[in-house]
Coordinates of C-alpha atoms in Angstrom, one line a residue:
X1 CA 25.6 13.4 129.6
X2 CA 27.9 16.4 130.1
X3 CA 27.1 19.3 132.4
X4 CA 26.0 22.2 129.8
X5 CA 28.5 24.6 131.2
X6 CA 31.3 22.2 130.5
X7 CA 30.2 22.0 127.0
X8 CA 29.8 25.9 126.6
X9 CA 33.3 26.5 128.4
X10 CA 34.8 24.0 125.7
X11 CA 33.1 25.9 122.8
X12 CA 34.0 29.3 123.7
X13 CA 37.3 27.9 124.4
X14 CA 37.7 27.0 120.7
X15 CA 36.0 30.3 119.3
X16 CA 38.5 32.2 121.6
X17 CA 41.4 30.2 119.8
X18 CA 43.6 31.8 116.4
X19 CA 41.1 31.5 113.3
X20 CA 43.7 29.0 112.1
X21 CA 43.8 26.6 115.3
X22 CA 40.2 25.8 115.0
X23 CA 38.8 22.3 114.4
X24 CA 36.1 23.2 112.6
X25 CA 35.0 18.9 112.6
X26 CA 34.8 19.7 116.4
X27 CA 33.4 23.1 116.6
X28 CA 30.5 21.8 114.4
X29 CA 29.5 18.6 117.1
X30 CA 30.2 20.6 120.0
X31 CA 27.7 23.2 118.9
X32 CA 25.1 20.0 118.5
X33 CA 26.0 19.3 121.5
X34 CA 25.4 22.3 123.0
X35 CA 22.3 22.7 121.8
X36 CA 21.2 19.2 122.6
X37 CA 22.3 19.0 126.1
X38 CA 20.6 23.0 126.6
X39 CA 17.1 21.5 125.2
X40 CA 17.2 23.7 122.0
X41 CA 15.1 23.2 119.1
X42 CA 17.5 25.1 116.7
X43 CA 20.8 26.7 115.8
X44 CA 20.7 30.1 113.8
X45 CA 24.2 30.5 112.3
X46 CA 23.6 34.2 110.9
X47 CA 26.5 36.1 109.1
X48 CA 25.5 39.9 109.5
X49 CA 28.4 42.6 108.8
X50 CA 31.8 42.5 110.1
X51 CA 30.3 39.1 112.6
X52 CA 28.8 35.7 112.7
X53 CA 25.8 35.3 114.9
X54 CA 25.3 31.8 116.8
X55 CA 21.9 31.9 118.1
X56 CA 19.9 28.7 120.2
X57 CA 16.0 28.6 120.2
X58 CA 15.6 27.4 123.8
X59 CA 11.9 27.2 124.9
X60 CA 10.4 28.4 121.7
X61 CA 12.7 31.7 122.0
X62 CA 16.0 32.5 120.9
X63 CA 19.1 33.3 123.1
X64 CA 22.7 34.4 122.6
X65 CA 23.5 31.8 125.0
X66 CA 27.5 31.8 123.5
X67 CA 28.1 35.5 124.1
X68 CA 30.5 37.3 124.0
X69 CA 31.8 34.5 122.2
X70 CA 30.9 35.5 118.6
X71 CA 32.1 33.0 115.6
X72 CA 35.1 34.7 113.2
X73 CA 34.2 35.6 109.8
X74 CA 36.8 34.0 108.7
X75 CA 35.6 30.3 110.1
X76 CA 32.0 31.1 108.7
X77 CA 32.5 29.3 105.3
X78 CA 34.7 26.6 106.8
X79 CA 31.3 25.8 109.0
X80 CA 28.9 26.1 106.4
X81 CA 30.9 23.8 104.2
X82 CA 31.2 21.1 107.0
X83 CA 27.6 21.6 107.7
X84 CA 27.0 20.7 103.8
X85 CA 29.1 18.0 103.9
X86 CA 27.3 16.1 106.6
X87 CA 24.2 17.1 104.9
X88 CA 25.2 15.7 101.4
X89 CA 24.5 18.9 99.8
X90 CA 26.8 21.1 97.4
X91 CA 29.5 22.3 98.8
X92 CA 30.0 24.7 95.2
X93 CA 26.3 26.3 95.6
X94 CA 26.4 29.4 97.3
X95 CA 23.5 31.2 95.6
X96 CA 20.3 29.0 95.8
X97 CA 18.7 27.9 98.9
X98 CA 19.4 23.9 100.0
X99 CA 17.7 21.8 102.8
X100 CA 19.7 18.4 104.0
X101 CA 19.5 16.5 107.1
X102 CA 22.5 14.4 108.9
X103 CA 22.9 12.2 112.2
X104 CA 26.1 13.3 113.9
X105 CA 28.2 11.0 116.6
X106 CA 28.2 13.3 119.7
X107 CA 30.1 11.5 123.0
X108 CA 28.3 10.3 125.4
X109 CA 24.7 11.3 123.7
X110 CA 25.3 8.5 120.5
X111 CA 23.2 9.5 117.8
X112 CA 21.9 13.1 117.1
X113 CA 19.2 13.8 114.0
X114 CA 20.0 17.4 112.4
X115 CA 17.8 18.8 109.9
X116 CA 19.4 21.3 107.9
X117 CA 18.7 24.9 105.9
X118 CA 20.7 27.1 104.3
X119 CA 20.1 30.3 102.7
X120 CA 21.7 32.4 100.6
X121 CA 22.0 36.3 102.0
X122 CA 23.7 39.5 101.9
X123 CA 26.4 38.8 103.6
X124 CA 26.9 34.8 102.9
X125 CA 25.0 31.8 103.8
X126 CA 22.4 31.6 107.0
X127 CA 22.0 28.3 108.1
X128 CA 19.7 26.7 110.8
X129 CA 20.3 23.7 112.0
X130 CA 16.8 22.0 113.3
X131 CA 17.7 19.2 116.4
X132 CA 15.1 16.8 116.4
X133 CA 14.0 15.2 119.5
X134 CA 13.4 11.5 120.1
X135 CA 9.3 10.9 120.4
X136 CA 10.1 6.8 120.9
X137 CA 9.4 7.6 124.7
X138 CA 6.6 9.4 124.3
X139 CA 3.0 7.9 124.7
X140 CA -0.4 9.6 125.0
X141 CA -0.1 10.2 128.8
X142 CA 3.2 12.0 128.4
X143 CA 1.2 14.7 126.8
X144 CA -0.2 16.3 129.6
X145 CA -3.3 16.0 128.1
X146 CA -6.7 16.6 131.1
X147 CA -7.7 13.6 132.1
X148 CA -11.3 14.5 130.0
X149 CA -9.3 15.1 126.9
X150 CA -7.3 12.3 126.9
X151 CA -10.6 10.3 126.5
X152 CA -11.7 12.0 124.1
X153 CA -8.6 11.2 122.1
X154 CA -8.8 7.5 122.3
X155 CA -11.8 7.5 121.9
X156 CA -11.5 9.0 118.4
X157 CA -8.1 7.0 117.9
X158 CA -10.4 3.8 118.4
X159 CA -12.6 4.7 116.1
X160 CA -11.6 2.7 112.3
X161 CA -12.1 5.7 109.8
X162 CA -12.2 10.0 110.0
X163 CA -9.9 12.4 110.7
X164 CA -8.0 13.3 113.8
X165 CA -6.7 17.0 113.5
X166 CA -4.2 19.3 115.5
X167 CA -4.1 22.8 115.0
X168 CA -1.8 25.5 115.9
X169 CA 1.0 28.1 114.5
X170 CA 4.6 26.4 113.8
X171 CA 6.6 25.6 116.4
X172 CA 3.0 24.2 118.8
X173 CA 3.6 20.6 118.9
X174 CA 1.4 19.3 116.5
X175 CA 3.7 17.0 114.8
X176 CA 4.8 15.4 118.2
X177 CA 1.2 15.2 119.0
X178 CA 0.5 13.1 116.0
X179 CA 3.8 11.0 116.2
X180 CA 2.6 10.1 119.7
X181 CA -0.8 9.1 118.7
X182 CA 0.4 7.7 115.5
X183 CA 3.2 5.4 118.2
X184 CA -0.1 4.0 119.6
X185 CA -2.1 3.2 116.0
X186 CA 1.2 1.8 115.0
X187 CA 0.4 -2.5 115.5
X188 CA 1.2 -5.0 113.4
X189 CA -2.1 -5.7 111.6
X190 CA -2.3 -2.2 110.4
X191 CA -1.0 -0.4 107.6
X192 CA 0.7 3.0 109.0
X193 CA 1.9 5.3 105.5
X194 CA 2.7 8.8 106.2
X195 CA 3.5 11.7 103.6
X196 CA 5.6 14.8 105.5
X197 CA 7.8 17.4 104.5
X198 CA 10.4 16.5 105.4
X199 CA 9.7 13.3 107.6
X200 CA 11.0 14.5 111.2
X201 CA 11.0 11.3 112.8
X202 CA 11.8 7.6 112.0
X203 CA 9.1 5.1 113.3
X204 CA 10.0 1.1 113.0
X205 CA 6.7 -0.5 111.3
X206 CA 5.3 2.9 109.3
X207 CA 5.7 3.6 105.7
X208 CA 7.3 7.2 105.6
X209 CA 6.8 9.4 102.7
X210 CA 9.2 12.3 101.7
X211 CA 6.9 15.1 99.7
X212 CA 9.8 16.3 96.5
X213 CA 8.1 19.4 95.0
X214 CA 10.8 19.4 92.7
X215 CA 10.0 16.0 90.9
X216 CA 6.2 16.5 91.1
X217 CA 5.9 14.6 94.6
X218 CA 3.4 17.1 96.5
X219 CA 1.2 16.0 98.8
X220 CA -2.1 16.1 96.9
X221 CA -0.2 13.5 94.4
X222 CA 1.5 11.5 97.3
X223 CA -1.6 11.0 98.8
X224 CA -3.5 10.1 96.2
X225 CA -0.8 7.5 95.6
X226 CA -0.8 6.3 99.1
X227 CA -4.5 5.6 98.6
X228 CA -3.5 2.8 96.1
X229 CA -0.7 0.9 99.1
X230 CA -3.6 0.3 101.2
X231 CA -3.3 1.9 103.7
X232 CA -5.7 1.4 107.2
X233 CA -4.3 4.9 108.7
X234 CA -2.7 7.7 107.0
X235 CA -1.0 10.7 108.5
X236 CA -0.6 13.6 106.0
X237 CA 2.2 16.1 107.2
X238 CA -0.1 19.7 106.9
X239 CA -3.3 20.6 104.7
X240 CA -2.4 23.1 102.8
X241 CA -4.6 23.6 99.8
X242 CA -7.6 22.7 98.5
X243 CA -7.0 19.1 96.5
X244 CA -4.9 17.9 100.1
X245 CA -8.3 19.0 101.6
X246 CA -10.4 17.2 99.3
X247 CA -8.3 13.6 99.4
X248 CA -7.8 13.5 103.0
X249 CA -11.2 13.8 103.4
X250 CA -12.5 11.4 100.8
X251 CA -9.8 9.0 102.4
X252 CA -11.4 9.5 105.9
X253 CA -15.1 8.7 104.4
X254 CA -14.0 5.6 103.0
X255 CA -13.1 3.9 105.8
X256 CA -9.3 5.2 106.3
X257 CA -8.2 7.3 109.9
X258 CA -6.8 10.0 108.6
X259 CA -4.2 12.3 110.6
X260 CA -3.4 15.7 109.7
X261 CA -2.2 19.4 110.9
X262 CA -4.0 23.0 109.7
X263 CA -2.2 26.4 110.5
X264 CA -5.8 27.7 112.4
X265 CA -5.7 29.6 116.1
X266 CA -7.6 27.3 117.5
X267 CA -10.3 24.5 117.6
X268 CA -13.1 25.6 115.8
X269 CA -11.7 27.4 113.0
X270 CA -11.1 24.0 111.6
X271 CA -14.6 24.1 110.3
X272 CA -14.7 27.2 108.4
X273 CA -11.2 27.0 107.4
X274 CA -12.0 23.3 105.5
X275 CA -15.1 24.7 104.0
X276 CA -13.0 27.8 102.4
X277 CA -10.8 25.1 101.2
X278 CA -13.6 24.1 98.9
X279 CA -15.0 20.9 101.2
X280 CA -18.6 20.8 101.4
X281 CA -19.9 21.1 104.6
X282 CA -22.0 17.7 104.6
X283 CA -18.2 16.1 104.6
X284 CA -16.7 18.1 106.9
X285 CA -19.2 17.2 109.6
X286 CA -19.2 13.7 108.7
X287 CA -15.8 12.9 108.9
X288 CA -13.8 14.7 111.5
X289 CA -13.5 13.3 114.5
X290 CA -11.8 15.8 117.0
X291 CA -10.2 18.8 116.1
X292 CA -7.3 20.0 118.9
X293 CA -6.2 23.2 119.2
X294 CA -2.2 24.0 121.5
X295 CA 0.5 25.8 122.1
X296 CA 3.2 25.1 123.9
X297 CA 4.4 27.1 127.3
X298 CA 7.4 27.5 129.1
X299 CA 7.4 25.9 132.9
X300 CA 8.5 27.9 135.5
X301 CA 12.0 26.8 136.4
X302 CA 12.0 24.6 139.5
X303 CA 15.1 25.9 141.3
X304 CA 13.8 29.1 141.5
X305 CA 10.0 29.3 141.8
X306 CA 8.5 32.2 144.0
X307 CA 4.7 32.9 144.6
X308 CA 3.8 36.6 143.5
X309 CA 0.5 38.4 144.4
X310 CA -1.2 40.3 141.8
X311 CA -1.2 44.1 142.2
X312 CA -5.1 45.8 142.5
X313 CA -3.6 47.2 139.1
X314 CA -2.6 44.1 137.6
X315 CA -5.6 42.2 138.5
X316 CA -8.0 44.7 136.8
X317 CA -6.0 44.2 133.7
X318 CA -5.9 40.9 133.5
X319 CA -9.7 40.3 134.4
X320 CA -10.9 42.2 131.1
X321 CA -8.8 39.1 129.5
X322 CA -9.8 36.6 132.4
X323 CA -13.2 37.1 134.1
X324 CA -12.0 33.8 135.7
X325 CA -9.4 35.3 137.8
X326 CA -10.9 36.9 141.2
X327 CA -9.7 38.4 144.2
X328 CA -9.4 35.4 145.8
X329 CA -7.6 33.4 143.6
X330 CA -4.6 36.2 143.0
X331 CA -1.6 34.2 144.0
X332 CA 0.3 32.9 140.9
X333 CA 4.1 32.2 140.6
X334 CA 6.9 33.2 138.5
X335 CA 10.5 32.2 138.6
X336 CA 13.2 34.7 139.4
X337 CA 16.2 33.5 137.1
X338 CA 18.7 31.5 138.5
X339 CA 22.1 30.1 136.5
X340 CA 20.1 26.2 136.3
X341 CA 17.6 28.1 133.5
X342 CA 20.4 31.1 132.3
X343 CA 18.5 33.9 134.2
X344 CA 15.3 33.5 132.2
X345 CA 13.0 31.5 135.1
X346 CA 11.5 29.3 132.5
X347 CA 12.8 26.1 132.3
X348 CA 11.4 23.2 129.8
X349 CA 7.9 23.6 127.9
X350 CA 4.2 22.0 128.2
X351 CA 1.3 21.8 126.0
X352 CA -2.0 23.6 126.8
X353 CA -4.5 22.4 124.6
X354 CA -8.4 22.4 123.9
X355 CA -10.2 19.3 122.4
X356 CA -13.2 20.2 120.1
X357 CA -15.3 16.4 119.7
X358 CA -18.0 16.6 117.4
X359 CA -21.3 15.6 118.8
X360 CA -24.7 16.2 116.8
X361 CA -25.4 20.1 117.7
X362 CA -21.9 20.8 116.7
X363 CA -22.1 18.6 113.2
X364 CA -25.5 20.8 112.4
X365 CA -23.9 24.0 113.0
X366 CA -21.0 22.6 110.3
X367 CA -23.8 22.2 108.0
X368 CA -25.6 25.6 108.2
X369 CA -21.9 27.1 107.7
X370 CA -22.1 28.5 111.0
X371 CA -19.1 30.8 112.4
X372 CA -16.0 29.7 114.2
X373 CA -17.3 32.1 117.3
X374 CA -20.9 29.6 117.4
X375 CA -19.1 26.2 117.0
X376 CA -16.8 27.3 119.8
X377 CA -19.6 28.7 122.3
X378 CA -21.3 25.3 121.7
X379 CA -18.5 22.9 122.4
X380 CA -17.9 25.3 125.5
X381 CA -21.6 24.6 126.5
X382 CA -20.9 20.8 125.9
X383 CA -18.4 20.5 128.2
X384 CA -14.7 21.5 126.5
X385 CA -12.0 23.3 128.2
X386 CA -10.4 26.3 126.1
X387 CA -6.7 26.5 125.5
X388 CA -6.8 29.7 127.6
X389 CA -8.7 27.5 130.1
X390 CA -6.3 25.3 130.8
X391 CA -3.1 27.8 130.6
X392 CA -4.9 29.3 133.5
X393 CA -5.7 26.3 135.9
X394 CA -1.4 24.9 134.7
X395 CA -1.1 29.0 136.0
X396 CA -2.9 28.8 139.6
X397 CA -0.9 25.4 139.9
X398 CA 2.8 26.9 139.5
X399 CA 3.3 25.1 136.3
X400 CA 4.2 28.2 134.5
X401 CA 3.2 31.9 134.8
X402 CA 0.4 34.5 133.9
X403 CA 2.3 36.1 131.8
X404 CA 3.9 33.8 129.8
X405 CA 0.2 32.3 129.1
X406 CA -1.2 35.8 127.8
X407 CA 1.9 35.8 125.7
X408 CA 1.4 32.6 123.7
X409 CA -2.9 33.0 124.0
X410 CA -2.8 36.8 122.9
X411 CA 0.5 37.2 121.2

């Protein structure tokens, strides 16, 4: 693979060319490129006035990594066309929203999966170009997962029926954390059907299931549908309303595993957040298994890790968020910025996660509708580490920074 700064120097090179000289087939991969061989999730190709923005989402957050080099107004369309092109979408609609995806050829790399959306705005079309990452190397250990939660997730993988959720804002992990679990369910004698929007992965041997809104497909219906293929484990893209809620869970009480993502802050809120959904607390209790809550981190960058000592000041502040952190335990470690991670001192992400298991005190307390505060005090009690837990101990080892775990925990 290329050396990222040979790829930048050979983009800003064509920006910095006559509007005219451009090839805009080659500007296009060498931006996927780019943002491939940089680690970046996205590309935001922003028209504002009198400019074009290129943005890249490296880390979770976004950077002008091309500037100065600033895309010609001119060459904006001419992108946004090519773009459409390779996404199979209408090259003539300019007012309405469209979402595509395409696999683009880049040297050296082979295959790259681009998911695609465009929007319509003031000043012409935004699009954002989604790079999706391979998961066929991942497997359960690769998540980083504490050696106590990772049993706790087999354990409930093993298990022939119930649900298996993974909570958390966009953007956490959640679907890689399902794909990899899903890798591992994924055998011959089982039936694997998922129903996503879109489907961000290909997996050999699963039944993938694209939800169309447009044509009626949602995923109450497609599920209800998949009930009829059967199925032995389903994996349902993202609960959001109450007749998803209601099928998944019937699924997992008769004798399906059912996977699935909810937009909660952590763990514990599963509970209440199911029950407001209109699921009656006898079959919420019964039928999840583990609920996991994550974020994802930045790591410090390698090249330029340094140990840091907490100021008196700084340590009083952060122990009304952390009692855990004393005056003995103040050392932590921060990176300084270096060219290897573009000044930033963060290089690459991690997972820091908390696994609720549901054990009889915690099924009662679903039952007498108890609060997300009491379910999470009691799986505490029974043994499970917090998200802001284990940010803290990946902190004290130099994994990544103080800082950077308040700002996901209490953002």
């Amino acid at each position: 693979m290329r050396d990222i700064n040979s790829v930048k120097e050979e983009v800003v090179k064509q920006l910095a060319q006559k509007a005219d000289k451009v090839s805009i087939v080659k500007l296009v991969d060498l931006l996927v490129e780019f943002s491939y061989t940089a680690k970046a999730s996205d590309i935001h190709i922003e028209p504002q006035e009198g400019k074009v923005r290129i943005r890249f989402r490296i880390d979770g957050v976004l950077h002008d990594s091309l500037d100065p080099a600033v895309l010609p107004t001119e060459l904006h369309q001419e992108i946004i066309t090519r773009i459409k092109v390779l996404s199979g979408l209408r090259t003539d609609e300019h007012s309405l929203p469209q979402d595509g995806r395409f696999k683009i050829n880049v040297a050296e790399l082979g295959n790259v999966d681009v998911r695609v959306s465009i929007l319509p705005t003031r000043y012409g079309e935004n699009s954002i170009l989604r790079i999706l990452a391979e998961t066929q190397s991942f497997e359960l250990e690769n998540l980083d997962l504490l050696p106590v939660d990772l049993e706790k997730v087999k354990k409930a993988i093993s298990k022939p029926y119930g649900m298996i959720l993974a909570n958390g804002p966009t953007g956490s992990g959640k679907t890689t954390t399902l794909y990899t679990i899903l890798k591992r369910l994924n055998k011959p004698e089982a039936s694997v059907i998922t129903l996503e929007d879109p489907v961000e992965y290909g997996m050999p041997g699963a039944t993938q299931v694209q939800v169309n809104t447009q044509i009626g497909l949602t995923f109450a219906g497609g599920l209800r549908s998949i009930l009829r293929q059967d199925p032995n484990i389903i994996m349902v893209g993202e609960i959001r309303d109450e007749e998803t809620a209601s099928i998944a869970v019937n699924a997992a009480l008769t004798g399906h595993l059912v996977l699935s993502t909810l937009h909660t802050n952590d763990s514990a809120t599963t509970f209440p957040r199911l029950i407001d959904m209109g699921v009656p607390p006898f079959l919420v209790a019964s039928t999840v298994n583990i609920a996991m809550g994550q974020r994802l981190v930045r790591t410090i960058c390698k090249e330029c890790k340094n140990e840091r000592q907490l100021t008196d000041t700084e340590l009083k502040s952060v122990q009304e968020i952390i009692p855990d952190v004393t005056k003995s335990n103040r050392v932590f470690y921060i990176g300084k910025g270096c060219s290897v991670c573009d000044g930033t001192g963060y290089k690459g992400r991690v997972g820091i996660r908390e696994v609720l298991e549901i054990n009889e005190e915690i099924r009662a307390l679903i039952m007498s509708r108890a609060s997300a505060q009491q379910i999470k005090e009691t799986a505490v009690k029974h043994g499970m580490t917090t998200m802001l837990q284990d940010g803290l101990k990946r902190a004290f080892a130099g994994q990544t920074t103080l800082e950077e775990i308040l700002r996901i925990i209490h953002e």
